Tab-separated table of C-alpha atoms in Angstrom:
chain	number	residue	atom	x	y	z
Y	1	MET	CA	16.132	-148.260	58.313
Y	2	SER	CA	17.853	-145.426	59.931
Y	3	THR	CA	15.866	-143.027	62.043
Y	4	GLY	CA	18.180	-140.995	64.371
Y	5	THR	CA	22.022	-140.946	64.972
Y	6	THR	CA	24.557	-142.467	63.105
Y	7	ALA	CA	26.524	-145.144	64.762
Y	8	VAL	CA	30.554	-143.794	64.650
Y	9	TRP	CA	31.677	-140.280	63.821
Y	10	GLY	CA	35.043	-139.596	63.355
Y	11	ARG	CA	36.682	-135.911	64.722
Y	12	THR	CA	37.028	-134.702	61.452
Y	13	GLU	CA	33.167	-135.412	60.554
Y	14	GLN	CA	32.163	-134.105	63.619
Y	15	GLN	CA	34.006	-131.011	62.825
Y	16	ASP	CA	32.295	-130.769	59.365
Y	17	PHE	CA	28.893	-131.338	60.842
Y	18	ARG	CA	29.110	-128.708	63.051
Y	19	SER	CA	30.490	-126.342	60.736
Y	20	ARG	CA	27.588	-126.979	58.396
Y	21	VAL	CA	24.761	-126.754	61.029
Y	22	ARG	CA	26.474	-123.328	62.259
Y	23	GLY	CA	26.383	-122.364	58.560
Y	24	ALA	CA	22.904	-123.312	58.137
Y	25	LEU	CA	21.423	-121.773	61.201
Y	26	LEU	CA	23.465	-118.595	61.294
Y	27	GLY	CA	23.223	-118.026	57.267
Y	28	GLY	CA	19.576	-118.541	57.382
Y	29	ALA	CA	19.307	-115.699	59.928
Y	30	ILE	CA	21.580	-113.514	58.076
Y	31	GLY	CA	19.442	-113.679	55.243
Y	32	ASP	CA	16.318	-113.640	57.220
Y	33	ALA	CA	17.808	-110.505	58.629
Y	34	LEU	CA	19.194	-108.583	55.260
Y	35	GLY	CA	15.600	-109.398	53.628
Y	36	ALA	CA	13.761	-108.113	56.368
Y	37	GLY	CA	14.818	-104.495	55.369
Y	38	VAL	CA	13.045	-104.488	52.106
Y	39	HIS	CA	10.278	-107.157	52.938
Y	40	GLY	CA	7.026	-106.856	50.787
Y	41	LEU	CA	8.628	-104.044	48.643
Y	42	THR	CA	8.613	-104.335	44.864
Y	43	LEU	CA	12.028	-103.946	43.049
Y	44	GLU	CA	11.333	-100.506	41.799
Y	45	GLU	CA	10.737	-99.469	45.603
Y	46	ILE	CA	13.784	-100.921	46.840
Y	47	ARG	CA	15.648	-99.325	44.271
Y	48	ALA	CA	14.284	-95.918	45.059
Y	49	ALA	CA	15.275	-96.336	48.593
Y	50	HIS	CA	18.582	-97.998	48.024
Y	51	GLY	CA	19.878	-97.085	44.522
Y	52	ALA	CA	20.564	-98.322	41.579
Y	53	ASP	CA	22.547	-101.482	43.219
Y	54	ALA	CA	19.525	-102.210	45.255
Y	55	LEU	CA	19.681	-103.297	48.879
Y	56	THR	CA	23.481	-104.378	49.517
Y	57	ASP	CA	23.942	-104.499	53.447
Y	58	PHE	CA	21.604	-104.265	56.701
Y	59	VAL	CA	19.497	-101.290	57.390
Y	60	PRO	CA	17.586	-100.715	60.269
Y	61	THR	CA	14.187	-102.660	60.866
Y	62	HIS	CA	12.617	-103.755	63.966
Y	63	GLY	CA	14.305	-101.226	65.998
Y	64	GLY	CA	18.071	-102.098	64.930
Y	65	ARG	CA	20.285	-103.548	62.281
Y	66	GLY	CA	20.840	-107.316	61.598
Y	67	THR	CA	17.126	-108.058	63.359
Y	68	VAL	CA	15.657	-111.348	62.763
Y	69	THR	CA	11.896	-112.050	61.856
Y	70	ALA	CA	9.568	-115.092	63.103
Y	71	VAL	CA	11.395	-116.900	60.359
Y	72	THR	CA	14.512	-117.200	62.311
Y	73	GLN	CA	12.324	-117.590	65.772
Y	74	LEU	CA	10.313	-120.785	64.636
Y	75	SER	CA	13.820	-122.420	62.904
Y	76	LEU	CA	15.351	-122.194	66.219
Y	77	PHE	CA	12.250	-123.500	67.849
Y	78	THR	CA	12.409	-126.569	65.202
Y	79	VAL	CA	16.010	-126.975	66.352
Y	80	ASP	CA	14.807	-127.188	70.011
Y	81	GLY	CA	11.925	-129.696	69.182
Y	82	LEU	CA	14.544	-131.748	67.232
Y	83	ILE	CA	16.997	-132.212	70.390
Y	84	ARG	CA	13.944	-132.605	72.459
Y	85	ALA	CA	12.750	-135.494	70.381
Y	86	GLN	CA	16.427	-137.463	70.222
Y	87	VAL	CA	16.454	-136.779	74.417
Y	88	ARG	CA	12.800	-138.173	74.743
Y	89	ARG	CA	13.561	-141.274	72.753
Y	90	ASP	CA	15.114	-142.982	75.620
Y	91	THR	CA	11.570	-142.752	77.496
Y	92	GLY	CA	9.861	-144.689	74.534
Y	93	ALA	CA	8.066	-141.559	73.495
Y	94	TRP	CA	9.292	-141.402	69.890
Y	95	HIS	CA	7.101	-139.484	68.235
Y	96	PRO	CA	9.219	-136.331	66.697
Y	97	PRO	CA	6.201	-134.718	65.295
Y	98	THR	CA	4.521	-134.189	68.802
Y	99	ASP	CA	8.004	-133.040	70.072
Y	100	VAL	CA	8.127	-130.297	67.170
Y	101	HIS	CA	4.630	-129.100	67.675
Y	102	ARG	CA	5.188	-128.500	71.380
Y	103	ALA	CA	8.600	-126.671	70.471
Y	104	HIS	CA	6.365	-124.543	68.322
Y	105	LEU	CA	3.761	-123.976	70.775
Y	106	ARG	CA	6.657	-122.721	72.864
Y	107	TRP	CA	7.216	-120.292	70.426
Y	108	ALA	CA	3.653	-119.490	70.111
Y	109	ALA	CA	3.688	-118.410	73.777
Y	110	THR	CA	6.467	-115.796	73.268
Y	111	GLN	CA	3.983	-114.102	70.690
Y	112	ARG	CA	1.258	-113.825	73.467
Y	113	ASP	CA	3.552	-113.414	76.910
Y	114	TRP	CA	5.721	-110.144	77.656
Y	115	GLY	CA	8.526	-112.320	78.870
Y	116	PRO	CA	9.809	-116.118	79.752
Y	117	ASP	CA	7.307	-117.571	82.512
Y	118	GLU	CA	9.782	-119.289	84.419
Y	119	ARG	CA	6.902	-121.465	86.312
Y	120	ARG	CA	6.644	-123.899	83.087
Y	121	GLU	CA	8.708	-127.214	83.802
Y	122	ASP	CA	8.760	-127.526	79.789
Y	123	ASN	CA	10.756	-124.598	79.024
Y	124	GLY	CA	14.135	-125.402	78.725
Y	125	TRP	CA	16.600	-122.775	78.060
Y	126	LEU	CA	16.103	-121.280	74.455
Y	127	ALA	CA	12.346	-120.480	75.939
Y	128	LEU	CA	14.026	-118.508	78.366
Y	129	GLU	CA	15.945	-116.216	76.236
Y	130	GLU	CA	14.090	-113.114	76.328
Y	131	TRP	CA	15.217	-111.685	73.071
Y	132	LEU	CA	12.818	-114.277	71.062
Y	133	TYR	CA	9.713	-112.650	72.779
Y	134	ALA	CA	9.974	-109.623	70.282
Y	135	ARG	CA	7.169	-110.097	67.783
Y	136	ARG	CA	8.492	-109.871	64.479
Y	137	ASP	CA	5.759	-109.967	61.558
Y	138	PRO	CA	4.713	-113.979	62.544
Y	139	ALA	CA	2.763	-115.208	59.917
Y	140	ARG	CA	-1.392	-115.473	60.635
Y	141	THR	CA	-1.468	-118.976	59.499
Y	142	CYS	CA	1.245	-120.057	62.456
Y	143	LEU	CA	-0.439	-117.961	64.711
Y	144	ILE	CA	-3.947	-119.209	64.059
Y	145	GLY	CA	-2.509	-123.092	63.528
Y	146	LEU	CA	-0.560	-122.640	66.699
Y	147	GLY	CA	-3.303	-120.871	68.864
Y	148	ASP	CA	-4.308	-123.963	70.597
Y	149	THR	CA	-2.766	-127.345	71.569
Y	150	THR	CA	-4.685	-129.324	68.925
Y	151	MET	CA	-1.804	-130.718	66.534
Y	152	GLY	CA	-2.621	-130.560	62.841
Y	153	THR	CA	-2.082	-133.799	61.064
Y	154	LEU	CA	-2.042	-134.862	57.418
Y	155	ASP	CA	-5.477	-136.235	57.450
Y	156	GLN	CA	-6.428	-133.264	59.217
Y	157	PRO	CA	-4.211	-130.409	58.760
Y	158	LYS	CA	-4.629	-126.691	60.338
Y	159	ASN	CA	-5.342	-124.380	57.746
Y	160	PRO	CA	-6.392	-126.532	55.080
Y	161	THR	CA	-5.855	-124.194	52.124
Y	162	ALA	CA	-2.631	-122.296	53.313
Y	163	ARG	CA	0.039	-122.190	50.811
Y	164	ASP	CA	2.262	-119.376	51.825
Y	165	SER	CA	5.844	-119.751	52.692
Y	166	ALA	CA	5.537	-119.877	56.550
Y	167	ALA	CA	5.592	-123.707	56.996
Y	168	LEU	CA	8.710	-123.971	54.311
Y	169	THR	CA	11.032	-121.449	55.896
Y	170	ARG	CA	10.848	-123.084	59.422
Y	171	SER	CA	11.708	-126.554	58.078
Y	172	ALA	CA	15.486	-126.332	56.520
Y	173	PRO	CA	16.700	-127.760	60.064
Y	174	PHE	CA	14.770	-131.072	59.141
Y	175	GLY	CA	17.665	-131.523	56.856
Y	176	LEU	CA	20.119	-131.415	59.400
Y	177	LEU	CA	19.334	-134.917	60.397
Y	178	VAL	CA	22.000	-136.590	58.654
Y	179	GLY	CA	21.365	-140.254	60.195
Y	180	TRP	CA	17.844	-140.181	59.110
Y	181	ASP	CA	17.161	-141.460	55.441
Y	182	PRO	CA	15.984	-138.881	53.270
Y	183	GLU	CA	12.650	-140.643	52.649
Y	184	LEU	CA	11.939	-140.061	56.583
Y	185	VAL	CA	13.168	-136.521	56.652
Y	186	LEU	CA	10.544	-135.685	53.914
Y	187	GLN	CA	7.911	-137.223	55.994
Y	188	LEU	CA	8.659	-135.769	59.120
Y	189	ALA	CA	8.788	-132.158	57.436
Y	190	VAL	CA	5.753	-132.427	55.557
Y	191	GLU	CA	3.770	-133.925	58.949
Y	192	CYS	CA	5.122	-130.993	60.694
Y	193	ALA	CA	4.353	-128.406	58.025
Y	194	ALA	CA	0.481	-129.738	58.729
Y	195	HIS	CA	0.608	-128.205	61.957
Y	196	THR	CA	-0.317	-124.943	60.269
Y	197	HIS	CA	-0.456	-125.383	56.645
Y	198	GLY	CA	-2.625	-128.003	54.602
Y	199	HIS	CA	-2.439	-126.748	50.770
Y	200	PRO	CA	-0.287	-129.709	49.084
Y	201	ALA	CA	2.401	-127.261	47.767
Y	202	ALA	CA	3.101	-125.670	51.268
Y	203	LEU	CA	3.508	-129.313	52.591
Y	204	LEU	CA	5.701	-130.566	49.977
Y	205	SER	CA	7.596	-127.173	49.615
Y	206	ALA	CA	8.490	-127.730	53.266
Y	207	GLY	CA	9.215	-131.493	52.485
Y	208	GLY	CA	11.626	-130.482	49.326
Y	209	ILE	CA	13.851	-128.034	51.454
Y	210	ALA	CA	14.518	-130.689	54.057
Y	211	VAL	CA	15.676	-133.153	51.315
Y	212	ILE	CA	17.756	-130.553	49.619
Y	213	MET	CA	19.258	-129.250	53.153
Y	214	HIS	CA	19.827	-133.141	53.940
Y	215	GLY	CA	21.922	-133.889	50.877
Y	216	LEU	CA	24.207	-130.667	51.562
Y	217	THR	CA	24.460	-131.162	55.007
Y	218	ARG	CA	26.050	-134.669	54.035
Y	219	GLY	CA	28.208	-133.045	51.843
Y	220	GLU	CA	26.313	-133.835	48.381
Y	221	THR	CA	25.881	-130.887	45.516
Y	222	LEU	CA	23.639	-128.716	45.223
Y	223	ASP	CA	22.005	-129.811	41.981
Y	224	GLY	CA	22.153	-133.415	43.344
Y	225	SER	CA	20.198	-132.762	46.224
Y	226	VAL	CA	17.798	-131.246	44.200
Y	227	GLN	CA	17.404	-133.870	41.870
Y	228	ARG	CA	16.735	-136.266	45.012
Y	229	ALA	CA	14.061	-133.839	46.267
Y	230	LEU	CA	12.511	-133.763	43.054
Y	231	ALA	CA	12.391	-137.769	42.815
Y	232	LEU	CA	11.016	-138.350	46.387
Y	233	ILE	CA	8.129	-135.505	45.816
Y	234	ALA	CA	7.191	-136.887	42.880
Y	235	GLU	CA	5.522	-139.742	44.097
Y	236	ARG	CA	3.328	-137.923	46.279
Y	237	PRO	CA	-0.009	-136.529	45.372
Y	238	GLY	CA	-0.326	-132.793	44.579
Y	239	HIS	CA	3.307	-132.838	43.772
Y	240	GLU	CA	2.958	-130.798	40.623
Y	241	PRO	CA	3.316	-127.139	41.609
Y	242	VAL	CA	6.317	-127.836	43.717
Y	243	THR	CA	7.886	-129.982	40.668
Y	244	GLU	CA	7.488	-127.463	38.139
Y	245	ALA	CA	8.772	-124.729	40.470
Y	246	LEU	CA	11.952	-126.455	41.223
Y	247	GLN	CA	12.282	-127.682	37.453
Y	248	GLN	CA	12.133	-124.116	36.373
Y	249	ALA	CA	14.569	-122.851	38.773
Y	250	LEU	CA	17.182	-125.362	37.564
Y	251	GLY	CA	16.289	-124.331	33.661
Y	252	THR	CA	16.779	-120.408	34.820
Y	253	VAL	CA	20.474	-121.309	35.747
Y	254	ARG	CA	21.058	-121.788	31.982
Y	255	GLN	CA	19.291	-118.351	30.808
Y	256	GLY	CA	22.026	-115.851	31.219
Y	257	ILE	CA	23.595	-113.903	33.740
Y	258	PRO	CA	21.742	-114.001	37.069
Y	259	GLY	CA	19.683	-110.507	37.837
Y	260	PRO	CA	16.149	-109.405	39.053
Y	261	ALA	CA	14.388	-110.156	35.812
Y	262	LEU	CA	15.221	-114.088	35.868
Y	263	ILE	CA	14.384	-113.936	39.823
Y	264	GLU	CA	11.020	-112.582	39.099
Y	265	SER	CA	10.300	-115.161	36.501
Y	266	LEU	CA	10.203	-117.805	39.068
Y	267	GLY	CA	7.645	-115.766	41.363
Y	268	THR	CA	6.583	-112.634	43.041
Y	269	THR	CA	4.539	-113.928	45.451
Y	270	ASP	CA	4.572	-115.625	49.127
Y	271	ALA	CA	3.535	-119.219	47.496
Y	272	ALA	CA	5.744	-121.615	49.025
Y	273	GLU	CA	6.893	-123.048	45.916
Y	274	GLU	CA	7.866	-119.797	44.496
Y	275	VAL	CA	10.117	-119.046	47.468
Y	276	LEU	CA	11.492	-122.335	47.576
Y	277	ALA	CA	12.249	-121.704	43.793
Y	278	VAL	CA	14.172	-118.272	44.172
Y	279	ALA	CA	15.614	-119.533	47.095
Y	280	VAL	CA	17.656	-122.708	45.359
Y	281	TYR	CA	17.848	-120.773	41.960
Y	282	CYS	CA	19.805	-117.617	44.081
Y	283	ALA	CA	22.085	-120.394	45.622
Y	284	LEU	CA	22.500	-122.307	42.322
Y	285	VAL	CA	24.140	-119.363	40.929
Y	286	SER	CA	25.737	-117.692	43.716
Y	287	GLU	CA	29.556	-116.682	43.484
Y	288	ASP	CA	29.728	-116.730	47.436
Y	289	MET	CA	27.242	-116.167	50.039
Y	290	ARG	CA	27.259	-112.144	49.837
Y	291	HIS	CA	26.550	-112.212	46.102
Y	292	GLY	CA	23.776	-115.210	46.746
Y	293	LEU	CA	21.790	-113.247	49.515
Y	294	ARG	CA	21.536	-110.056	47.684
Y	295	LEU	CA	20.234	-111.700	44.510
Y	296	ALA	CA	17.632	-113.348	47.291
Y	297	VAL	CA	16.446	-110.560	48.655
Y	298	ASN	CA	16.166	-107.891	46.004
Y	299	HIS	CA	12.931	-108.652	44.011
Y	300	GLY	CA	9.371	-108.033	44.549
Y	301	GLY	CA	8.780	-111.194	46.267
Y	302	SER	CA	9.090	-112.277	50.092
Y	303	SER	CA	12.307	-110.996	50.739
Y	304	ALA	CA	12.606	-112.402	54.476
Y	305	ALA	CA	11.637	-115.624	53.213
Y	306	THR	CA	13.965	-116.356	50.345
Y	307	GLY	CA	16.974	-114.683	51.774
Y	308	SER	CA	16.505	-117.003	54.782
Y	309	LEU	CA	16.179	-120.049	52.773
Y	310	CYS	CA	19.145	-119.043	50.580
Y	311	GLY	CA	21.271	-118.196	53.360
Y	312	ALA	CA	20.393	-121.831	55.074
Y	313	LEU	CA	21.500	-123.479	51.930
Y	314	LEU	CA	24.381	-121.820	51.116
Y	315	GLY	CA	25.396	-122.190	55.076
Y	316	ALA	CA	24.553	-125.798	54.781
Y	317	LEU	CA	26.933	-126.252	51.681
Y	318	HIS	CA	29.965	-124.085	52.584
Y	319	GLY	CA	29.762	-124.346	56.310
Y	320	GLU	CA	30.295	-121.266	58.709
Y	321	THR	CA	33.580	-120.115	57.398
Y	322	ALA	CA	31.660	-118.929	54.064
Y	323	LEU	CA	29.213	-116.658	56.451
Y	324	PRO	CA	30.183	-112.776	55.691
Y	325	PRO	CA	32.005	-111.612	58.973
Y	326	ALA	CA	30.779	-108.182	58.846
Y	327	TRP	CA	26.771	-109.213	58.535
Y	328	LEU	CA	27.747	-112.202	61.327
Y	329	ALA	CA	29.049	-109.515	63.799
Y	330	GLU	CA	25.697	-107.342	63.408
Y	331	LEU	CA	23.224	-110.710	63.559
Y	332	GLU	CA	21.041	-110.309	66.452
Y	333	GLY	CA	20.877	-113.423	68.817
Y	334	ARG	CA	23.836	-114.947	67.495
Y	335	PRO	CA	25.322	-116.293	70.865
Y	336	THR	CA	21.848	-117.765	70.777
Y	337	ILE	CA	22.080	-119.311	67.240
Y	338	LEU	CA	25.767	-120.903	67.928
Y	339	GLU	CA	24.811	-122.208	71.174
Y	340	LEU	CA	21.618	-124.105	69.686
Y	341	ALA	CA	23.510	-125.166	66.713
Y	342	ASP	CA	26.541	-126.721	68.584
Y	343	ASP	CA	24.100	-128.374	71.210
Y	344	PHE	CA	22.049	-129.882	67.830
Y	345	ALA	CA	25.339	-131.350	66.617
Y	346	MET	CA	26.702	-132.762	70.049
Y	347	GLU	CA	23.432	-134.472	70.556
Y	348	THR	CA	23.403	-135.488	66.981
Y	349	THR	CA	27.144	-137.042	67.254
Y	350	GLN	CA	27.187	-138.030	71.228
Y	351	GLY	CA	23.758	-138.022	72.369
Y	352	PRO	CA	23.929	-141.479	73.683
Y	353	SER	CA	26.708	-140.080	76.179
Y	354	LEU	CA	24.509	-137.281	77.237
Y	355	HIS	CA	21.284	-139.317	77.854
Y	356	SER	CA	20.567	-143.199	77.916
Y	357	PRO	CA	19.072	-145.689	79.855
Y	358	ALA	CA	22.605	-146.421	81.372
Y	359	ALA	CA	23.779	-142.833	82.122
Y	360	SER	CA	22.662	-139.068	81.968
Y	361	ALA	CA	23.951	-135.856	81.925
Y	362	ARG	CA	21.791	-133.850	84.707
Y	363	GLY	CA	22.529	-130.526	82.836
Y	364	TRP	CA	21.539	-131.573	79.348
Y	365	LEU	CA	18.298	-132.668	80.598
Y	366	THR	CA	17.798	-129.247	82.479
Y	367	ARG	CA	18.403	-127.586	79.103
Y	368	TYR	CA	16.265	-130.131	77.079
Y	369	PRO	CA	13.856	-131.510	79.573
Y	370	ARG	CA	11.794	-134.654	78.740
Y	371	ALA	CA	8.642	-133.245	80.007
């Protein structure tokens, strides 16, 4: 069973993969930034503030246009943790949930500290990015779950009843592990969701988005990727709310012209399965990324969460060239996100040349320490 990297990558395959990784991370951040401007508002409040067409562009929030929330911050640290896991495999310390947990603890430090602590030996480069130290509406479940160094597990999860979308929204990057079997992608996402959430709906929603993203990153259709996720989730106890939500999203596609009423029929709360269903539906019916993201944020639900997930799905499906240039130009942290995306693609496709028992690139191990 494959558990890490693919054996041989052609040049075209590498370029396509990098485009999808860039698309997923940048698309997720764009959707997050767009939704942040109306997060927590009802549809009526959104229209009162922005007109009959509702939100159509970035609006100032958190001190500027195009600013992201903790949703994007945590997703970036998820990617950092996945790269570290690959690097640490050379040492024999192969346990990706632990490496992702350590990465999320580094994120938790950004929510407590004024700025980077350069004395920490395990920082790497991402934790030294000062813009990530802004506190942007972090979920209480994440702050509590990552408030100490004890790692939640499936047997003993942190916040056992937590059902909100905060574990789901940081889980899309697991699907970028294209060399893994989808069953293992699901398992990793579920185990890492338990670091902060324990309700089966939260755990399996996180696993579901990971499997869907995995299919898209491999060049499969969105519908086919959702069907695979449904099949794998159905084998897990407590899957019914997530299964029903995804099936409802698929069924709603056939119910007419996409609009707020259909979207809100899928849910208006921050429950993980509802957020997942809205994001999947909006991606399925989108004409392009701009259309899909506007659908994903203009409703009475958790707009930053649904926008982020829809953007990640469409970015993985279509690649970076589908990203709206005007939104991309204003996106906070774009250089950092691009750099991390390219590092992930390089680690995935060329890891053995960067670190192995035979040879190591010193600069790479400075960026992603084994500590």
